[in-house]
Coordinates of C-alpha atoms in Angstrom, one line a residue:
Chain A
X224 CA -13.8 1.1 13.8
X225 CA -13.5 -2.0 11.9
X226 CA -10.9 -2.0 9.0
X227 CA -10.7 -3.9 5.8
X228 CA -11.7 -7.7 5.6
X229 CA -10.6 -9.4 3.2
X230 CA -11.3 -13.6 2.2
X231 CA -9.9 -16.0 1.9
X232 CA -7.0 -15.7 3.6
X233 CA -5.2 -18.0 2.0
X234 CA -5.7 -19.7 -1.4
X235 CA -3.8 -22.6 -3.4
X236 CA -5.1 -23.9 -7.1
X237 CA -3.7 -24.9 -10.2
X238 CA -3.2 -22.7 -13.4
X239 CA -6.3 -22.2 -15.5
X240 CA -8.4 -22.2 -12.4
X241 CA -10.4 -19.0 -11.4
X242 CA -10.3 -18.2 -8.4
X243 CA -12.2 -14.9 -6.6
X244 CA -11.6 -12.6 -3.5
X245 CA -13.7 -10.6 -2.0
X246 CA -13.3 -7.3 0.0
X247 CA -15.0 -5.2 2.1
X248 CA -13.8 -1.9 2.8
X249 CA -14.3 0.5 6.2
X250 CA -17.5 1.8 6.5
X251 CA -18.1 5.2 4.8
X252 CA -15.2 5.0 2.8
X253 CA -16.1 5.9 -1.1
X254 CA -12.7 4.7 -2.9
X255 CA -11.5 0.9 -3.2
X256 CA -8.3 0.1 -4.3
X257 CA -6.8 -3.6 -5.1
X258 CA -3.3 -4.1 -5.4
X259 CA -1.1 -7.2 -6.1
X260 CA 2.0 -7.8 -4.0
X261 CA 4.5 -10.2 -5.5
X262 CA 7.2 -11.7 -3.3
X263 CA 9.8 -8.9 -2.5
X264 CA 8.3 -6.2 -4.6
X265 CA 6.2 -3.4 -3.1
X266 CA 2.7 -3.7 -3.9
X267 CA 1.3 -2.5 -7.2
X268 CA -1.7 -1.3 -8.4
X269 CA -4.4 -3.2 -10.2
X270 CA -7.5 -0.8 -10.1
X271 CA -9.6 1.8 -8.2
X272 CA -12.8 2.5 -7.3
X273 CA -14.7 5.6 -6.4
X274 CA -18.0 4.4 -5.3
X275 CA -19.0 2.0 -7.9
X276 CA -17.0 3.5 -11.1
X277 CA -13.7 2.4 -12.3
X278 CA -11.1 5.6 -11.4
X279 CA -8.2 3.9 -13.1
X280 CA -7.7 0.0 -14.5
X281 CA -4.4 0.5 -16.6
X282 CA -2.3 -1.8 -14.7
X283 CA -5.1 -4.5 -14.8
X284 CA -4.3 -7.8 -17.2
X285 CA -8.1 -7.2 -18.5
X286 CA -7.6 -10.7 -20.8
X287 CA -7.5 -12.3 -17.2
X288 CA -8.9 -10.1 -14.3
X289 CA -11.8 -8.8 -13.5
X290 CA -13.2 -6.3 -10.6
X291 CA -16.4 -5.1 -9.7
X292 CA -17.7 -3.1 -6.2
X293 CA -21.6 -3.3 -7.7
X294 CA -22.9 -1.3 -4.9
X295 CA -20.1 1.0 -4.1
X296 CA -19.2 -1.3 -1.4
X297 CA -18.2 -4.5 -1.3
X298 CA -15.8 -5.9 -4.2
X299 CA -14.4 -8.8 -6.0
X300 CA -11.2 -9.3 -7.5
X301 CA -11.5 -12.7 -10.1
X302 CA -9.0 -14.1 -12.1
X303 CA -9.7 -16.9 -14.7
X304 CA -7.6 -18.4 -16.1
X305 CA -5.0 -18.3 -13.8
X306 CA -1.1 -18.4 -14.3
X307 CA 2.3 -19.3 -12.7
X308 CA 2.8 -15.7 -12.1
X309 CA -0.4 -14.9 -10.6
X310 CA 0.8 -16.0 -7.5
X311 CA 1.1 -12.9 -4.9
X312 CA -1.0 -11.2 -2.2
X313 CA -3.8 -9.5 -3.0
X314 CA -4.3 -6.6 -1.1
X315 CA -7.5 -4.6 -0.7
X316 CA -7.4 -1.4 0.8
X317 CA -10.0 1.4 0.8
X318 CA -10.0 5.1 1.6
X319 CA -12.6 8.0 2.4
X320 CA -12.0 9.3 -1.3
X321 CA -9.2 10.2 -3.9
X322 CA -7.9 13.7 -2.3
X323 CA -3.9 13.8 -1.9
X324 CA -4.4 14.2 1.8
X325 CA -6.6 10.9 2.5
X326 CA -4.7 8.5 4.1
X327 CA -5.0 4.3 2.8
X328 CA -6.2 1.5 4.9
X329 CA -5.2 -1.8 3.9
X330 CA -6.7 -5.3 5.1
X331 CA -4.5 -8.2 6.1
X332 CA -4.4 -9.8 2.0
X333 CA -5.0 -12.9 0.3
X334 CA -2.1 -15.0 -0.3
X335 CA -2.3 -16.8 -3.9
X336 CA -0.2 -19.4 -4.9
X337 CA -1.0 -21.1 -8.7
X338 CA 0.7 -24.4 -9.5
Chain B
X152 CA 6.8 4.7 -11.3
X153 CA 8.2 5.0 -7.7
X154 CA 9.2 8.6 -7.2
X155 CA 11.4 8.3 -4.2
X156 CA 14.9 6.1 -3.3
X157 CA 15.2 4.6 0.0
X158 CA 18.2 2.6 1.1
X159 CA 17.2 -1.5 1.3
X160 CA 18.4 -2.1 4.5
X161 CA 18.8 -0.5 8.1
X162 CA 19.6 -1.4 11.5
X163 CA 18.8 -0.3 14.9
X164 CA 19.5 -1.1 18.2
X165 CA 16.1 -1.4 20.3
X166 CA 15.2 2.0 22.7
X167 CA 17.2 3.7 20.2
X168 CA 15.9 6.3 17.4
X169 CA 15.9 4.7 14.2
X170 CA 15.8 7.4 11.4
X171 CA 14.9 6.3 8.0
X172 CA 15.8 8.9 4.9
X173 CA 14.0 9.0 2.0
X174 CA 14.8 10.7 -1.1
X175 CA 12.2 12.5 -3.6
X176 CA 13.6 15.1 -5.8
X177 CA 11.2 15.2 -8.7
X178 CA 8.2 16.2 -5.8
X179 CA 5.3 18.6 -7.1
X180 CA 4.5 21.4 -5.1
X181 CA 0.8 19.7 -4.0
X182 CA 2.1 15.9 -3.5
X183 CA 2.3 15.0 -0.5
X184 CA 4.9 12.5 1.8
X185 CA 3.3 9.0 2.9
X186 CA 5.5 6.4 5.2
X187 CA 3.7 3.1 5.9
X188 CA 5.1 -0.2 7.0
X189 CA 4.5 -3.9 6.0
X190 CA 5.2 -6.4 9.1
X191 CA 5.7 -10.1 7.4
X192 CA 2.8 -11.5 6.1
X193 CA 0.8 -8.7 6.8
X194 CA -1.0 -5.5 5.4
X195 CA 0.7 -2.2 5.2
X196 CA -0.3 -0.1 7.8
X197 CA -0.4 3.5 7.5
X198 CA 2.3 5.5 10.0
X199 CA 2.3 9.7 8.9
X200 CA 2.4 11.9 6.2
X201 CA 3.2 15.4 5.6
X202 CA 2.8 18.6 2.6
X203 CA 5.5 20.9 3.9
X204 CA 5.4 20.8 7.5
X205 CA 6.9 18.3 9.9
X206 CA 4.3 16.3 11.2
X207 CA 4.2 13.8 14.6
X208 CA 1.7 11.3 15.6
X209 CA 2.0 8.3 18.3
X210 CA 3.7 6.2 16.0
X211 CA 6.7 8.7 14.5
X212 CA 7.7 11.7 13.8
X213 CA 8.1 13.1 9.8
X214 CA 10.8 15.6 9.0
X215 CA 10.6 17.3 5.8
X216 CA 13.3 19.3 4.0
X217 CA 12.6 23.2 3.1
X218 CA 13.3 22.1 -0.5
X219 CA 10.8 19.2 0.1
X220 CA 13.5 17.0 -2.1
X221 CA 13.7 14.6 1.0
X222 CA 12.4 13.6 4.4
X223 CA 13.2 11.7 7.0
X224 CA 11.1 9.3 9.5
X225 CA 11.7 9.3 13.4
X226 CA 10.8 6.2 15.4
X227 CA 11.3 7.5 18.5
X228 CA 12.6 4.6 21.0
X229 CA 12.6 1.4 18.5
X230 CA 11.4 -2.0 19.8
X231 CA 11.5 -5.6 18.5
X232 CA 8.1 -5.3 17.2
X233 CA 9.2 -2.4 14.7
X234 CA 11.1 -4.6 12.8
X235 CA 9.1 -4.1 9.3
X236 CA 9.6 -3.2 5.9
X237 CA 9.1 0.6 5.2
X238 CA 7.9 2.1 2.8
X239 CA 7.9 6.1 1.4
X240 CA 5.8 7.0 -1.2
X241 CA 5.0 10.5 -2.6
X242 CA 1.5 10.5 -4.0
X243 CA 1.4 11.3 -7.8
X244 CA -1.3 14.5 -8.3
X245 CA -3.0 12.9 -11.4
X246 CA -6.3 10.9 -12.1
X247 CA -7.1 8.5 -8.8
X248 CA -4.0 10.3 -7.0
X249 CA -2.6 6.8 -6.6
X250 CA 0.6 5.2 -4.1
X251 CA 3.4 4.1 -6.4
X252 CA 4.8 1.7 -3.8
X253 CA 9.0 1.2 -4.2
X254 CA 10.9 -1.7 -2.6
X255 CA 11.3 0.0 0.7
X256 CA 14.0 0.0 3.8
X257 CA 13.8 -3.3 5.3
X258 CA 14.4 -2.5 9.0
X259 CA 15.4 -4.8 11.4
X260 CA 15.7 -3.8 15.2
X261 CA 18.3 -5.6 17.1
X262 CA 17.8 -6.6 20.8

């Protein structure tokens, strides 16, 4: 079974850039999740997905990012205009849907670094 | 709002058990016990998790008080490649029934 791709990789630009990632979660699974890592901290929500509605966006900085998984698949994380302290990993991970019991799979990230 | 308390740090001598506590007192009677790990640079990756019962998979085992207030994780015969971050995380029961990730035990397995 494949698990969670995630591009880029890697990404450097300057602040007030945008800058998107995409995602695409393990086949069959209804409920995206994108979470932002910064550098020693444990990774923090941004915003879920089941299927193609928003579950939860609190801890998204709507003024700068935006998600959307269109189809209940695939999604993209943008940010414009980027900041200083936008630089993190972006983690994507998806799961087969919201129940307490349903384990998290996460893909490998996208590092961000703003200048 | 992490609901559990982990010590930072750990060591462990390699082919030995490493057991890593994990403390979560305020734990609801549905919410369940999630440990993953985060090797550098890359995704977590999910080990176990457990309601009430303890639990055991290839990877570890999961040892849960009777009070559920804390549990433990059991790497069996720790190697090199265990060296990781880990994380506990007790699953809040609200809308999305989302991970509040901590800061983790860093554990690093000595040769």
């Amino acid at each position: 079974e494949a698990g969670v791709a995630q591009s880029p990789r890697y990404k450097i630009i300057e602040k007030r850039q945008s800058v998107a990632f995409w995602c695409n979660p393990i086949s069959g699974h209804a409920t995206l999740y994108w979470y932002q890592q910064i550098l020693g901290q444990g990774p923090k929500l941004l915003i879920q997905f089941q299927n193609n509605g928003v579950v939860d966006d609190s801890q998204l900085p709507k003024d700068r990012f935006s998600a959307e998984r269109l189809k209940g698949v695939d999604s993209t994380l943008k940010i414009q205009p980027a900041k200083l302290e936008d630089s993190a990993v972006y983690l994507c991970a998806s799961s087969r849907g919201q129940d307490l019991s349903y384990e998290q799979y996460f893909g490998p990230g996208t590092r961000l670094t703003v200048t | 709002d992490a609901k559990t308390t982990q010590p930072p740090s750990m060591d462990c001598a390699e082919g030995r058990a490493a057991n890593l506590p994990c403390n979560h007192s305020t734990i609801s009677g549905n919410e369940y016990v999630y440990w993953y790990r985060q090797i550098h640079s890359q995704g977590p990756q999910y080990i176990i998790h457990g309601l009430k019962n303890n639990e055991t998979n290839e990877m570890a085992s999961l040892i849960i008080t009777e009070d559920r207030k804390s549990s433990t994780l059991i790497l069996p015969h720790a190697t090199l490649r265990d060296t990781a971050v880990y994380y506990c995380i007790v699953r809040v029961a609200y809308t999305g029934n989302q991970f509040y990730f901590g800061t983790g035990t860093s554990l690093t397995v000595i040769p």
